[in-house]
Amino acid sequence: MRQVLFFSVSMLILLAYPIYMVYEQETILSRGEVYKFKLEPVDPIDAFRGRYLNLNYSNRKIPADTSLNSYDNAYVVVKKGADGFAVFDRFEAQRPDETHFAGYLYYVSSDHKARVTMPNNLRKYYLNEELAPLAEKVVQEFTDNDSIPAYAEIVIYEGQASLKEIYLDQRPIVDFLRAYQKTQPKTPSDR
């Protein structure tokens, strides 16, 4: 009887954790405030999880609290710029009252500026095998040409952040790529 009870409790715990993780992400996305960050992406492959865009954000080198050192955990304070895009403002050692999320300092320079290292859930945007190579090519073209915006929407709620969507030319990336594919000439291998 004890073994059955122990097994039942163990299974309940194993199931509760993934459910809680989904609930936490959905809470952030439904209740949080949306921030747009400019991107500088590249496209690697993960053998186990497939193709994805590795997201690099603009303005990642920001002032850090003088009590912080390289590789310390800290809070990244976020501000909305005049152009509607968010920027990383500074690192704080203590939880700030302003909009923020948890991150860590990659390296603190002599002028006490540090590079923002984003949490894993904000660094990778997964795509299917067909769209990922095209996404890398198109997004690189967009980021090389500042007149066409490529940006990520991140939702921040109570110090936690979640990646909502990637946009190219004001459209969700998948919609943009599908339309872009239709405008490209067919090659012999596509027929």
XYZ file of C-alpha atoms in Angstrom:
191
model
C 0.000 0.000 0.000
C 2.831 2.368 0.880
C 4.539 1.747 -2.434
C 1.368 2.533 -4.358
C 0.911 5.760 -2.388
C 4.563 6.746 -2.920
C 4.296 5.982 -6.638
C 1.064 7.989 -6.949
C 2.535 11.013 -5.171
C 5.703 10.809 -7.305
C 3.688 10.717 -10.527
C 1.576 13.656 -9.366
C 4.716 15.696 -8.677
C 6.203 14.745 -12.060
C 3.045 15.877 -13.836
C 2.551 19.022 -11.751
C 5.889 20.613 -12.660
C 5.379 20.797 -16.457
C 1.802 21.971 -15.909
C 3.082 24.717 -13.605
C 5.695 25.775 -16.192
C 3.007 26.121 -18.882
C 0.751 28.008 -16.458
C 3.598 30.378 -15.555
C 4.379 31.183 -19.229
C 0.691 31.675 -20.063
C 0.298 34.009 -17.062
C 3.231 36.136 -18.230
C 1.867 36.294 -21.791
C -1.692 37.153 -20.740
C -0.985 39.652 -17.952
C 2.371 41.172 -18.839
C 3.332 44.275 -20.777
C 4.699 43.871 -24.314
C 8.116 45.323 -25.232
C 9.649 45.381 -28.721
C 13.413 44.796 -29.007
C 15.456 45.225 -32.202
C 17.230 42.053 -33.365
C 20.553 40.953 -34.827
C 19.966 37.188 -35.429
C 21.906 34.187 -36.740
C 20.589 30.711 -37.525
C 22.148 27.617 -35.925
C 20.912 24.044 -35.762
C 20.240 22.068 -32.594
C 20.490 18.342 -33.310
C 17.864 17.472 -30.700
C 15.426 20.374 -30.956
C 15.652 21.359 -34.630
C 16.204 24.682 -36.376
C 15.928 28.000 -34.610
C 16.907 31.635 -34.804
C 19.449 32.532 -32.176
C 18.259 35.999 -31.177
C 20.792 38.724 -30.514
C 19.337 41.948 -29.186
C 20.576 45.467 -29.881
C 21.974 47.685 -27.082
C 23.209 44.828 -24.908
C 26.114 46.666 -23.239
C 24.659 48.673 -20.363
C 25.745 50.223 -17.031
C 25.933 47.887 -14.057
C 25.553 48.531 -10.352
C 29.073 48.986 -8.890
C 28.529 46.079 -6.484
C 28.156 43.635 -9.404
C 30.937 41.579 -10.965
C 31.255 39.407 -14.072
C 28.871 36.417 -14.136
C 26.727 37.745 -11.265
C 22.976 37.283 -11.411
C 21.213 40.629 -11.594
C 18.083 42.417 -12.687
C 17.948 43.985 -16.142
C 15.915 47.209 -16.078
C 13.951 47.834 -19.294
C 12.791 51.208 -20.654
C 10.682 52.074 -23.688
C 12.445 54.406 -26.108
C 10.923 57.317 -28.009
C 10.817 55.183 -31.183
C 8.543 52.591 -29.517
C 11.323 50.042 -29.068
C 12.500 48.922 -25.671
C 16.107 49.193 -24.541
C 18.078 47.632 -21.742
C 18.734 50.488 -19.326
C 20.977 49.094 -16.578
C 21.775 46.174 -14.268
C 20.687 46.338 -10.632
C 21.866 44.101 -7.807
C 18.589 44.513 -5.896
C 15.127 43.993 -7.369
C 14.100 47.398 -8.826
C 10.628 48.971 -8.850
C 10.817 49.600 -12.613
C 10.066 47.010 -15.305
C 12.780 44.329 -15.184
C 13.622 40.667 -15.625
C 16.306 38.394 -14.216
C 19.523 37.951 -16.193
C 23.235 37.814 -15.588
C 26.264 39.881 -16.470
C 28.576 38.302 -18.984
C 31.522 40.596 -18.426
C 31.937 43.830 -16.463
C 34.376 46.280 -18.090
C 36.556 48.855 -16.339
C 33.910 51.553 -16.966
C 31.426 49.254 -15.159
C 29.361 48.366 -18.196
C 28.272 44.800 -18.777
C 26.801 42.797 -21.616
C 23.267 41.499 -21.068
C 23.053 37.729 -21.275
C 19.459 36.831 -21.990
C 17.643 33.936 -20.323
C 17.318 30.837 -22.537
C 13.612 31.366 -23.214
C 14.411 34.768 -24.821
C 17.393 33.653 -26.918
C 15.930 31.058 -29.267
C 12.945 31.129 -31.592
C 12.192 27.692 -33.055
C 10.950 27.262 -36.617
C 10.203 24.266 -38.784
C 12.947 22.813 -40.981
C 11.513 24.401 -44.136
C 11.335 27.986 -42.846
C 14.437 28.265 -40.643
C 17.071 28.639 -43.418
C 14.885 31.165 -45.221
C 14.278 33.019 -41.939
C 18.008 33.342 -41.298
C 18.611 34.710 -44.794
C 15.706 37.157 -44.720
C 16.259 38.351 -41.151
C 19.943 38.947 -41.889
C 18.934 41.082 -44.865
C 16.504 42.984 -42.645
C 19.006 43.642 -39.867
C 21.628 44.753 -42.408
C 19.066 47.225 -43.783
C 17.811 49.303 -40.826
C 14.904 50.715 -42.831
C 13.011 47.410 -42.489
C 12.414 46.490 -38.843
C 13.137 43.029 -37.478
C 12.163 42.829 -33.834
C 11.058 40.541 -31.036
C 8.065 41.084 -28.800
C 8.829 40.152 -25.228
C 6.181 40.180 -22.519
C 7.372 41.117 -19.020
C 5.284 40.462 -15.918
C 6.422 40.687 -12.303
C 10.108 40.269 -13.154
C 9.646 37.360 -15.543
C 9.867 37.560 -19.318
C 8.593 35.433 -22.174
C 9.186 35.658 -25.933
C 5.875 36.274 -27.676
C 6.663 36.727 -31.375
C 9.265 37.746 -33.944
C 8.212 40.383 -36.483
C 9.568 41.238 -39.923
C 8.215 44.359 -41.590
C 5.394 44.587 -38.997
C 4.171 40.999 -39.650
C 4.686 37.814 -37.619
C 7.742 36.013 -39.001
C 5.896 32.887 -40.197
C 3.305 34.971 -42.097
C 6.044 37.096 -43.627
C 8.115 34.061 -44.692
C 5.134 32.302 -46.280
C 4.356 35.440 -48.329
C 8.062 35.886 -49.173
C 8.296 32.289 -50.445
C 5.460 32.934 -52.896
C 7.353 35.874 -54.446
C 10.552 33.897 -55.062
C 11.157 32.180 -58.436
C 10.993 28.387 -58.397
C 14.275 26.528 -58.812
C 14.531 23.066 -60.450
C 14.895 21.446 -57.011
C 11.623 23.086 -55.827
C 9.490 21.521 -58.583
